[in-house]
mmCIF file of C-alpha atoms in Angstrom:
data_model
loop_
_atom_site.group_PDB
_atom_site.id
_atom_site.type_symbol
_atom_site.label_atom_id
_atom_site.label_comp_id
_atom_site.label_asym_id
_atom_site.label_seq_id
_atom_site.Cartn_x
_atom_site.Cartn_y
_atom_site.Cartn_z
ATOM 1 C CA UNK Z 1 -102.384 21.949 0.369
ATOM 2 C CA UNK Z 2 -99.707 19.360 2.289
ATOM 3 C CA UNK Z 3 -100.633 17.001 -0.392
ATOM 4 C CA UNK Z 4 -100.593 18.703 -3.527
ATOM 5 C CA UNK Z 5 -96.981 20.000 -2.802
ATOM 6 C CA UNK Z 6 -94.767 16.308 -1.965
ATOM 7 C CA UNK Z 7 -91.529 16.943 -0.927
ATOM 8 C CA UNK Z 8 -91.709 20.654 0.224
ATOM 9 C CA UNK Z 9 -91.100 19.738 4.077
ATOM 10 C CA UNK Z 10 -87.944 18.028 3.105
ATOM 11 C CA UNK Z 11 -86.852 20.332 0.627
ATOM 12 C CA UNK Z 12 -87.244 23.002 2.630
ATOM 13 C CA UNK Z 13 -84.834 21.344 5.371
ATOM 14 C CA UNK Z 14 -82.472 20.909 2.860
ATOM 15 C CA UNK Z 15 -82.534 24.638 2.000
ATOM 16 C CA UNK Z 16 -82.322 25.564 5.448
ATOM 17 C CA UNK Z 17 -79.182 23.295 5.938
ATOM 18 C CA UNK Z 18 -77.998 24.598 2.987
ATOM 19 C CA UNK Z 19 -78.103 28.206 3.984
ATOM 20 C CA UNK Z 20 -76.933 27.789 7.878
ATOM 21 C CA UNK Z 21 -72.612 28.155 7.660
ATOM 22 C CA UNK Z 22 -72.626 24.705 9.317
ATOM 23 C CA UNK Z 23 -71.396 21.218 7.456
ATOM 24 C CA UNK Z 24 -73.156 17.441 8.048
ATOM 25 C CA UNK Z 25 -69.648 17.017 10.175
ATOM 26 C CA UNK Z 26 -70.776 20.260 12.736
ATOM 27 C CA UNK Z 27 -74.389 18.914 12.692
ATOM 28 C CA UNK Z 28 -73.178 15.617 13.594
ATOM 29 C CA UNK Z 29 -71.315 17.191 16.542
ATOM 30 C CA UNK Z 30 -74.625 19.699 17.615
ATOM 31 C CA UNK Z 31 -76.518 16.614 17.812
ATOM 32 C CA UNK Z 32 -74.168 14.920 20.820
ATOM 33 C CA UNK Z 33 -73.376 18.110 21.905
ATOM 34 C CA UNK Z 34 -76.402 17.882 24.745
ATOM 35 C CA UNK Z 35 -74.384 14.385 26.099
ATOM 36 C CA UNK Z 36 -71.388 15.506 26.350
ATOM 37 C CA UNK Z 37 -72.628 18.493 28.299
ATOM 38 C CA UNK Z 38 -74.550 16.034 30.454
ATOM 39 C CA UNK Z 39 -70.999 13.705 30.839
ATOM 40 C CA UNK Z 40 -69.030 16.963 31.678
ATOM 41 C CA UNK Z 41 -71.440 17.653 34.523
ATOM 42 C CA UNK Z 42 -71.551 14.834 35.976
ATOM 43 C CA UNK Z 43 -68.201 12.973 35.330
ATOM 44 C CA UNK Z 44 -65.421 15.156 34.515
ATOM 45 C CA UNK Z 45 -66.280 18.167 36.632
ATOM 46 C CA UNK Z 46 -66.339 15.634 40.175
ATOM 47 C CA UNK Z 47 -63.022 14.952 38.561
ATOM 48 C CA UNK Z 48 -61.838 18.591 37.852
ATOM 49 C CA UNK Z 49 -63.046 19.739 41.576
ATOM 50 C CA UNK Z 50 -61.536 16.477 43.098
ATOM 51 C CA UNK Z 51 -58.056 17.667 41.743
ATOM 52 C CA UNK Z 52 -58.352 21.107 42.780
ATOM 53 C CA UNK Z 53 -59.275 20.030 46.826
ATOM 54 C CA UNK Z 54 -56.505 17.875 46.086
ATOM 55 C CA UNK Z 55 -53.935 20.836 45.543
ATOM 56 C CA UNK Z 56 -55.469 22.282 48.868
ATOM 57 C CA UNK Z 57 -55.091 21.653 52.725
ATOM 58 C CA UNK Z 58 -58.234 20.824 53.362
ATOM 59 C CA UNK Z 59 -58.684 19.043 56.487
ATOM 60 C CA UNK Z 60 -62.609 19.499 57.305
ATOM 61 C CA UNK Z 61 -65.428 19.103 55.046
ATOM 62 C CA UNK Z 62 -66.350 22.927 55.987
ATOM 63 C CA UNK Z 63 -63.212 24.269 54.384
ATOM 64 C CA UNK Z 64 -64.028 21.917 51.212
ATOM 65 C CA UNK Z 65 -67.811 23.754 50.790
ATOM 66 C CA UNK Z 66 -67.419 27.131 52.181
ATOM 67 C CA UNK Z 67 -63.708 27.456 50.756
ATOM 68 C CA UNK Z 68 -61.495 27.960 53.843
ATOM 69 C CA UNK Z 69 -58.889 25.630 52.251
ATOM 70 C CA UNK Z 70 -55.842 27.454 50.925
ATOM 71 C CA UNK Z 71 -53.701 25.932 47.670
ATOM 72 C CA UNK Z 72 -50.563 24.205 49.278
ATOM 73 C CA UNK Z 73 -49.922 22.730 45.265
ATOM 74 C CA UNK Z 74 -48.563 19.550 45.035
ATOM 75 C CA UNK Z 75 -47.811 19.273 48.567
ATOM 76 C CA UNK Z 76 -50.579 16.121 49.392
ATOM 77 C CA UNK Z 77 -48.409 14.207 46.204
ATOM 78 C CA UNK Z 78 -45.015 14.873 47.424
ATOM 79 C CA UNK Z 79 -46.743 13.353 51.443
ATOM 80 C CA UNK Z 80 -47.543 10.611 49.312
ATOM 81 C CA UNK Z 81 -44.882 9.933 47.681
ATOM 82 C CA UNK Z 82 -43.567 9.268 51.160
ATOM 83 C CA UNK Z 83 -46.222 7.688 53.134
ATOM 84 C CA UNK Z 84 -45.665 4.032 53.318
ATOM 85 C CA UNK Z 85 -48.993 3.168 53.800
ATOM 86 C CA UNK Z 86 -49.554 4.597 50.203
ATOM 87 C CA UNK Z 87 -47.516 1.686 48.350
ATOM 88 C CA UNK Z 88 -49.113 -1.018 50.975
ATOM 89 C CA UNK Z 89 -52.201 0.201 49.764
ATOM 90 C CA UNK Z 90 -51.277 0.189 46.399
ATOM 91 C CA UNK Z 91 -49.368 -3.011 46.555
ATOM 92 C CA UNK Z 92 -51.954 -4.696 47.921
ATOM 93 C CA UNK Z 93 -54.193 -3.595 45.476
ATOM 94 C CA UNK Z 94 -53.078 -4.095 42.514
ATOM 95 C CA UNK Z 95 -52.382 -7.720 44.039
ATOM 96 C CA UNK Z 96 -56.130 -7.929 44.349
ATOM 97 C CA UNK Z 97 -56.606 -7.385 41.123
ATOM 98 C CA UNK Z 98 -54.445 -9.818 39.449
ATOM 99 C CA UNK Z 99 -55.585 -12.840 41.523
ATOM 100 C CA UNK Z 100 -58.873 -12.135 41.239
ATOM 101 C CA UNK Z 101 -58.719 -12.020 37.745
ATOM 102 C CA UNK Z 102 -57.013 -14.895 37.319
ATOM 103 C CA UNK Z 103 -59.510 -16.769 38.832
ATOM 104 C CA UNK Z 104 -62.084 -15.504 37.694
ATOM 105 C CA UNK Z 105 -60.559 -15.921 33.911
ATOM 106 C CA UNK Z 106 -60.295 -19.471 34.918
ATOM 107 C CA UNK Z 107 -63.523 -20.469 36.458
ATOM 108 C CA UNK Z 108 -65.097 -18.253 34.205
ATOM 109 C CA UNK Z 109 -63.642 -19.947 30.650
ATOM 110 C CA UNK Z 110 -64.381 -23.818 32.497
ATOM 111 C CA UNK Z 111 -67.946 -23.037 33.203
ATOM 112 C CA UNK Z 112 -69.035 -21.211 30.314
ATOM 113 C CA UNK Z 113 -67.445 -24.101 28.197
ATOM 114 C CA UNK Z 114 -69.719 -26.450 30.482
ATOM 115 C CA UNK Z 115 -72.460 -24.701 29.913
ATOM 116 C CA UNK Z 116 -72.457 -24.153 25.941
ATOM 117 C CA UNK Z 117 -71.143 -28.358 25.734
ATOM 118 C CA UNK Z 118 -73.312 -30.611 23.393
ATOM 119 C CA UNK Z 119 -73.046 -33.449 25.874
ATOM 120 C CA UNK Z 120 -74.855 -31.119 28.798
ATOM 121 C CA UNK Z 121 -78.625 -31.295 29.860
ATOM 122 C CA UNK Z 122 -80.475 -28.665 30.973
ATOM 123 C CA UNK Z 123 -77.852 -26.166 30.037
ATOM 124 C CA UNK Z 124 -81.229 -23.212 30.200
ATOM 125 C CA UNK Z 125 -81.940 -23.850 33.971
ATOM 126 C CA UNK Z 126 -77.894 -24.222 34.558
ATOM 127 C CA UNK Z 127 -77.095 -21.134 32.643
ATOM 128 C CA UNK Z 128 -80.028 -19.495 34.646
ATOM 129 C CA UNK Z 129 -78.432 -20.924 38.397
ATOM 130 C CA UNK Z 130 -75.367 -19.249 37.344
ATOM 131 C CA UNK Z 131 -76.479 -15.689 36.962
ATOM 132 C CA UNK Z 132 -78.425 -15.770 40.029
ATOM 133 C CA UNK Z 133 -75.869 -13.776 42.233
ATOM 134 C CA UNK Z 134 -76.641 -10.639 39.795
ATOM 135 C CA UNK Z 135 -79.984 -10.503 41.696
ATOM 136 C CA UNK Z 136 -78.694 -9.959 45.179
ATOM 137 C CA UNK Z 137 -77.274 -6.164 46.300
ATOM 138 C CA UNK Z 138 -73.677 -6.151 46.777
ATOM 139 C CA UNK Z 139 -73.784 -5.527 50.155
ATOM 140 C CA UNK Z 140 -76.547 -8.469 50.812
ATOM 141 C CA UNK Z 141 -74.412 -10.795 49.312
ATOM 142 C CA UNK Z 142 -70.920 -9.479 50.863
ATOM 143 C CA UNK Z 143 -72.080 -9.115 54.445
ATOM 144 C CA UNK Z 144 -73.434 -12.963 53.885
ATOM 145 C CA UNK Z 145 -69.943 -14.165 52.664
ATOM 146 C CA UNK Z 146 -68.599 -11.736 55.542
ATOM 147 C CA UNK Z 147 -70.344 -14.509 58.521
ATOM 148 C CA UNK Z 148 -69.129 -17.342 56.561
ATOM 149 C CA UNK Z 149 -65.865 -16.286 56.967
ATOM 150 C CA UNK Z 150 -66.488 -15.572 60.649
ATOM 151 C CA UNK Z 151 -63.692 -16.140 63.201
ATOM 152 C CA UNK Z 152 -65.952 -17.999 65.155
ATOM 153 C CA UNK Z 153 -65.565 -21.321 65.540
ATOM 154 C CA UNK Z 154 -69.544 -21.864 64.558
ATOM 155 C CA UNK Z 155 -68.687 -19.821 60.967
ATOM 156 C CA UNK Z 156 -69.600 -21.858 58.433
ATOM 157 C CA UNK Z 157 -65.896 -22.629 56.868
ATOM 158 C CA UNK Z 158 -64.288 -23.566 60.110
ATOM 159 C CA UNK Z 159 -67.697 -25.531 61.147
ATOM 160 C CA UNK Z 160 -66.855 -26.925 57.547
ATOM 161 C CA UNK Z 161 -63.504 -27.567 58.795
ATOM 162 C CA UNK Z 162 -64.366 -28.785 61.936
ATOM 163 C CA UNK Z 163 -66.333 -31.513 60.520
ATOM 164 C CA UNK Z 164 -63.452 -32.433 57.788
ATOM 165 C CA UNK Z 165 -61.058 -32.367 61.295
ATOM 166 C CA UNK Z 166 -63.379 -35.535 62.202
ATOM 167 C CA UNK Z 167 -63.754 -37.472 59.754
ATOM 168 C CA UNK Z 168 -59.453 -37.196 58.872
ATOM 169 C CA UNK Z 169 -59.271 -38.013 62.934
ATOM 170 C CA UNK Z 170 -61.449 -41.046 62.569
ATOM 171 C CA UNK Z 171 -59.720 -42.491 59.517
ATOM 172 C CA UNK Z 172 -56.189 -41.668 61.717
ATOM 173 C CA UNK Z 173 -54.845 -39.481 59.112
ATOM 174 C CA UNK Z 174 -51.773 -37.712 59.130
ATOM 175 C CA UNK Z 175 -51.805 -34.672 61.698
ATOM 176 C CA UNK Z 176 -50.266 -32.626 58.549
ATOM 177 C CA UNK Z 177 -53.588 -32.700 56.900
ATOM 178 C CA UNK Z 178 -55.588 -31.788 59.243
ATOM 179 C CA UNK Z 179 -56.311 -28.099 60.234
ATOM 180 C CA UNK Z 180 -55.875 -25.610 62.610
ATOM 181 C CA UNK Z 181 -59.750 -24.627 63.916
ATOM 182 C CA UNK Z 182 -60.712 -22.044 63.720
ATOM 183 C CA UNK Z 183 -59.147 -20.152 61.383
ATOM 184 C CA UNK Z 184 -58.977 -16.485 61.883
ATOM 185 C CA UNK Z 185 -59.907 -15.336 57.859
ATOM 186 C CA UNK Z 186 -60.414 -11.975 59.199
ATOM 187 C CA UNK Z 187 -57.634 -11.413 61.426
ATOM 188 C CA UNK Z 188 -54.873 -12.728 59.138
ATOM 189 C CA UNK Z 189 -53.974 -10.972 56.308
ATOM 190 C CA UNK Z 190 -53.565 -13.305 54.176
ATOM 191 C CA UNK Z 191 -56.767 -15.201 55.323
ATOM 192 C CA UNK Z 192 -58.081 -12.382 55.013
ATOM 193 C CA UNK Z 193 -56.943 -11.083 51.518
ATOM 194 C CA UNK Z 194 -58.168 -14.876 50.697
ATOM 195 C CA UNK Z 195 -61.367 -14.040 52.062
ATOM 196 C CA UNK Z 196 -61.700 -10.615 49.873
ATOM 197 C CA UNK Z 197 -60.860 -12.713 46.617
ATOM 198 C CA UNK Z 198 -63.344 -14.831 46.872
ATOM 199 C CA UNK Z 199 -66.330 -12.888 47.376
ATOM 200 C CA UNK Z 200 -65.145 -10.627 44.308
ATOM 201 C CA UNK Z 201 -64.936 -14.282 42.237
ATOM 202 C CA UNK Z 202 -68.506 -14.408 43.752
ATOM 203 C CA UNK Z 203 -69.471 -10.606 42.637
ATOM 204 C CA UNK Z 204 -67.838 -10.763 39.431
ATOM 205 C CA UNK Z 205 -68.275 -14.232 37.288
ATOM 206 C CA UNK Z 206 -72.031 -14.608 36.346
ATOM 207 C CA UNK Z 207 -71.196 -11.202 33.987
ATOM 208 C CA UNK Z 208 -67.702 -12.542 32.325
ATOM 209 C CA UNK Z 209 -69.388 -16.216 31.885
ATOM 210 C CA UNK Z 210 -72.825 -14.521 30.188
ATOM 211 C CA UNK Z 211 -70.234 -12.742 28.232
ATOM 212 C CA UNK Z 212 -68.047 -16.156 27.013
ATOM 213 C CA UNK Z 213 -71.000 -18.152 26.560
ATOM 214 C CA UNK Z 214 -72.115 -15.649 24.079
ATOM 215 C CA UNK Z 215 -69.142 -15.559 22.239
ATOM 216 C CA UNK Z 216 -68.603 -19.420 22.204
ATOM 217 C CA UNK Z 217 -72.287 -19.511 20.969
ATOM 218 C CA UNK Z 218 -70.870 -17.226 17.914
ATOM 219 C CA UNK Z 219 -68.014 -20.174 17.269
ATOM 220 C CA UNK Z 220 -69.317 -21.981 13.997
ATOM 221 C CA UNK Z 221 -69.318 -25.343 14.272
ATOM 222 C CA UNK Z 222 -67.698 -26.169 11.023
ATOM 223 C CA UNK Z 223 -64.267 -25.517 12.308
ATOM 224 C CA UNK Z 224 -64.482 -27.937 15.412
ATOM 225 C CA UNK Z 225 -65.632 -30.295 12.498
ATOM 226 C CA UNK Z 226 -62.520 -29.575 10.465
ATOM 227 C CA UNK Z 227 -60.177 -29.450 13.208
ATOM 228 C CA UNK Z 228 -61.951 -32.886 14.231
ATOM 229 C CA UNK Z 229 -61.106 -34.340 10.646
ATOM 230 C CA UNK Z 230 -57.653 -33.058 11.418
ATOM 231 C CA UNK Z 231 -56.964 -35.156 14.597
ATOM 232 C CA UNK Z 232 -57.299 -32.760 16.620
ATOM 233 C CA UNK Z 233 -57.839 -33.289 20.308
ATOM 234 C CA UNK Z 234 -60.134 -31.809 22.929
ATOM 235 C CA UNK Z 235 -57.234 -30.132 24.292
ATOM 236 C CA UNK Z 236 -56.052 -28.506 21.133
ATOM 237 C CA UNK Z 237 -59.466 -27.952 19.725
ATOM 238 C CA UNK Z 238 -59.665 -25.349 22.424
ATOM 239 C CA UNK Z 239 -56.186 -24.124 21.265
ATOM 240 C CA UNK Z 240 -56.565 -23.657 17.871
ATOM 241 C CA UNK Z 241 -60.267 -23.158 17.833
ATOM 242 C CA UNK Z 242 -61.947 -22.021 20.492
ATOM 243 C CA UNK Z 243 -59.348 -19.365 22.475
ATOM 244 C CA UNK Z 244 -58.649 -17.458 19.199
ATOM 245 C CA UNK Z 245 -62.646 -17.541 18.762
ATOM 246 C CA UNK Z 246 -63.434 -15.871 22.334
ATOM 247 C CA UNK Z 247 -59.971 -13.440 23.323
ATOM 248 C CA UNK Z 248 -61.587 -10.296 22.425
ATOM 249 C CA UNK Z 249 -65.016 -11.048 24.473
ATOM 250 C CA UNK Z 250 -62.731 -12.423 27.381
ATOM 251 C CA UNK Z 251 -59.958 -10.088 27.278
ATOM 252 C CA UNK Z 252 -63.225 -7.392 26.963
ATOM 253 C CA UNK Z 253 -64.470 -8.602 30.286
ATOM 254 C CA UNK Z 254 -61.726 -8.556 31.798
ATOM 255 C CA UNK Z 255 -60.493 -4.884 31.448
ATOM 256 C CA UNK Z 256 -64.114 -4.498 32.568
ATOM 257 C CA UNK Z 257 -64.110 -6.263 35.826
ATOM 258 C CA UNK Z 258 -60.448 -5.590 36.455
ATOM 259 C CA UNK Z 259 -61.126 -1.401 36.213
ATOM 260 C CA UNK Z 260 -64.242 -2.444 38.564
ATOM 261 C CA UNK Z 261 -62.229 -4.710 41.127
ATOM 262 C CA UNK Z 262 -59.296 -1.959 41.613
ATOM 263 C CA UNK Z 263 -62.050 0.291 42.786
ATOM 264 C CA UNK Z 264 -63.256 -2.455 45.436
ATOM 265 C CA UNK Z 265 -64.309 -0.920 48.500
ATOM 266 C CA UNK Z 266 -67.753 -2.589 49.890
ATOM 267 C CA UNK Z 267 -65.640 -6.126 50.380
ATOM 268 C CA UNK Z 268 -62.572 -4.473 52.122
ATOM 269 C CA UNK Z 269 -65.171 -2.029 54.648
ATOM 270 C CA UNK Z 270 -67.216 -4.746 55.534
ATOM 271 C CA UNK Z 271 -65.460 -7.968 55.897
ATOM 272 C CA UNK Z 272 -62.651 -6.210 58.609
ATOM 273 C CA UNK Z 273 -62.242 -2.248 57.365
ATOM 274 C CA UNK Z 274 -58.913 -3.094 55.495
ATOM 275 C CA UNK Z 275 -57.156 -5.372 58.395
ATOM 276 C CA UNK Z 276 -55.551 -6.354 60.543
ATOM 277 C CA UNK Z 277 -53.481 -3.307 61.385
ATOM 278 C CA UNK Z 278 -54.734 -1.428 57.448
ATOM 279 C CA UNK Z 279 -52.286 -4.944 55.831
ATOM 280 C CA UNK Z 280 -55.367 -5.251 53.186
ATOM 281 C CA UNK Z 281 -56.251 -2.068 52.905
ATOM 282 C CA UNK Z 282 -56.865 -1.139 49.595
ATOM 283 C CA UNK Z 283 -56.595 2.137 47.834
ATOM 284 C CA UNK Z 284 -59.913 3.235 47.897
ATOM 285 C CA UNK Z 285 -60.358 2.600 51.165
ATOM 286 C CA UNK Z 286 -57.497 4.610 52.211
ATOM 287 C CA UNK Z 287 -58.248 7.052 50.457
ATOM 288 C CA UNK Z 288 -61.768 7.136 52.499
ATOM 289 C CA UNK Z 289 -60.134 6.273 55.335
ATOM 290 C CA UNK Z 290 -57.643 9.874 55.268
ATOM 291 C CA UNK Z 291 -61.144 11.364 54.144
ATOM 292 C CA UNK Z 292 -63.696 10.383 57.088
ATOM 293 C CA UNK Z 293 -60.760 8.615 60.038
ATOM 294 C CA UNK Z 294 -58.365 11.439 60.455
ATOM 295 C CA UNK Z 295 -60.012 14.412 58.597
ATOM 296 C CA UNK Z 296 -57.685 14.809 55.408
ATOM 297 C CA UNK Z 297 -59.557 15.502 52.695
ATOM 298 C CA UNK Z 298 -56.938 17.271 50.406
ATOM 299 C CA UNK Z 299 -54.799 14.034 50.900
ATOM 300 C CA UNK Z 300 -58.089 12.231 50.364
ATOM 301 C CA UNK Z 301 -58.201 13.604 47.160
ATOM 302 C CA UNK Z 302 -54.834 13.298 45.972
ATOM 303 C CA UNK Z 303 -54.975 9.752 46.881
ATOM 304 C CA UNK Z 304 -58.151 9.425 45.202
ATOM 305 C CA UNK Z 305 -56.460 11.260 42.230
ATOM 306 C CA UNK Z 306 -54.007 8.913 41.355
ATOM 307 C CA UNK Z 307 -56.338 5.573 41.788
ATOM 308 C CA UNK Z 308 -58.431 7.197 38.901
ATOM 309 C CA UNK Z 309 -54.894 8.296 37.202
ATOM 310 C CA UNK Z 310 -53.725 4.260 37.420
ATOM 311 C CA UNK Z 311 -57.426 2.874 36.423
ATOM 312 C CA UNK Z 312 -57.149 5.885 33.524
ATOM 313 C CA UNK Z 313 -53.760 4.384 32.300
ATOM 314 C CA UNK Z 314 -54.740 1.059 32.567
ATOM 315 C CA UNK Z 315 -57.762 0.834 30.533
ATOM 316 C CA UNK Z 316 -55.863 3.346 28.182
ATOM 317 C CA UNK Z 317 -53.567 0.339 27.694
ATOM 318 C CA UNK Z 318 -55.510 -2.416 27.634
ATOM 319 C CA UNK Z 319 -57.919 -1.492 25.071
ATOM 320 C CA UNK Z 320 -54.751 0.088 22.989
ATOM 321 C CA UNK Z 321 -52.701 -2.529 22.936
ATOM 322 C CA UNK Z 322 -55.373 -5.422 23.885
ATOM 323 C CA UNK Z 323 -56.751 -4.816 20.266
ATOM 324 C CA UNK Z 324 -59.474 -3.909 21.406
ATOM 325 C CA UNK Z 325 -59.613 -0.294 19.405
ATOM 326 C CA UNK Z 326 -58.720 -1.682 16.009
ATOM 327 C CA UNK Z 327 -60.876 -0.138 13.186
ATOM 328 C CA UNK Z 328 -61.984 2.967 15.357
ATOM 329 C CA UNK Z 329 -61.312 5.882 13.832
ATOM 330 C CA UNK Z 330 -60.644 4.070 10.230
ATOM 331 C CA UNK Z 331 -62.766 5.743 7.574
#
């Protein structure tokens, strides 16, 4: 019966669609509605609930879950404005994001250019080696780096600096070229900050290298050949041909890694819990400590809401004015 009336099912579906008061756009909205509902359940609802907690005086977990907290309006946000630790944490967080991002971009672009150069042999194996850090759990890698930055004399970096001092002393080098070993990498503010940045760069650079290598492979060789014919050197070709071609992917990867750096928790907490004396307390560590250590759940929620707001604003500005949204929504 079905074979004798080809197209009956299709025409029946068309008649059903025409009988219903839905346009094609309405049908599209209906199709994406389940995904939007799931997204709202797992993403938007927790954020709204966190905002609600930030408007309360919740001081322990039971007051949050059992509803014992009372609404106090924006008092927690007003308290944050007058809290010097909040401004220290925010400043340290943005400095951490900026410094690590600059180093990641420079390092990733340099490695990507090396892996894409025609004169480099074994590029396939080198690319595999570059992404090795992605294969280890983050907590494992961070714990290893913490051991390397140990304040003890037998820590990896202190041992290397000690051997360096021995070599330089044997060469009668000036005292200014020697290091005062052991260095307290985890007990000094800027030493610990340097350790944070180094570990963050190690964790994030493989992702950026993958993105940039893919972008470099899409740059037409004819553009480089034409630039060489015009007499452009390697640096000039990089500035006028390569850099404009990979600007979009580099910006895209930078936005994602910068947002991830802003939310970094494991590195400062595992290293020295944001120390010394809370001087390197990134914003997420600050919010976590207020909730778990000081039982200020309402204040902690306000801190995290502010952090979410900064990340959202950063993402909007970067995408909107970075050119990544070009063509979106165009008919």
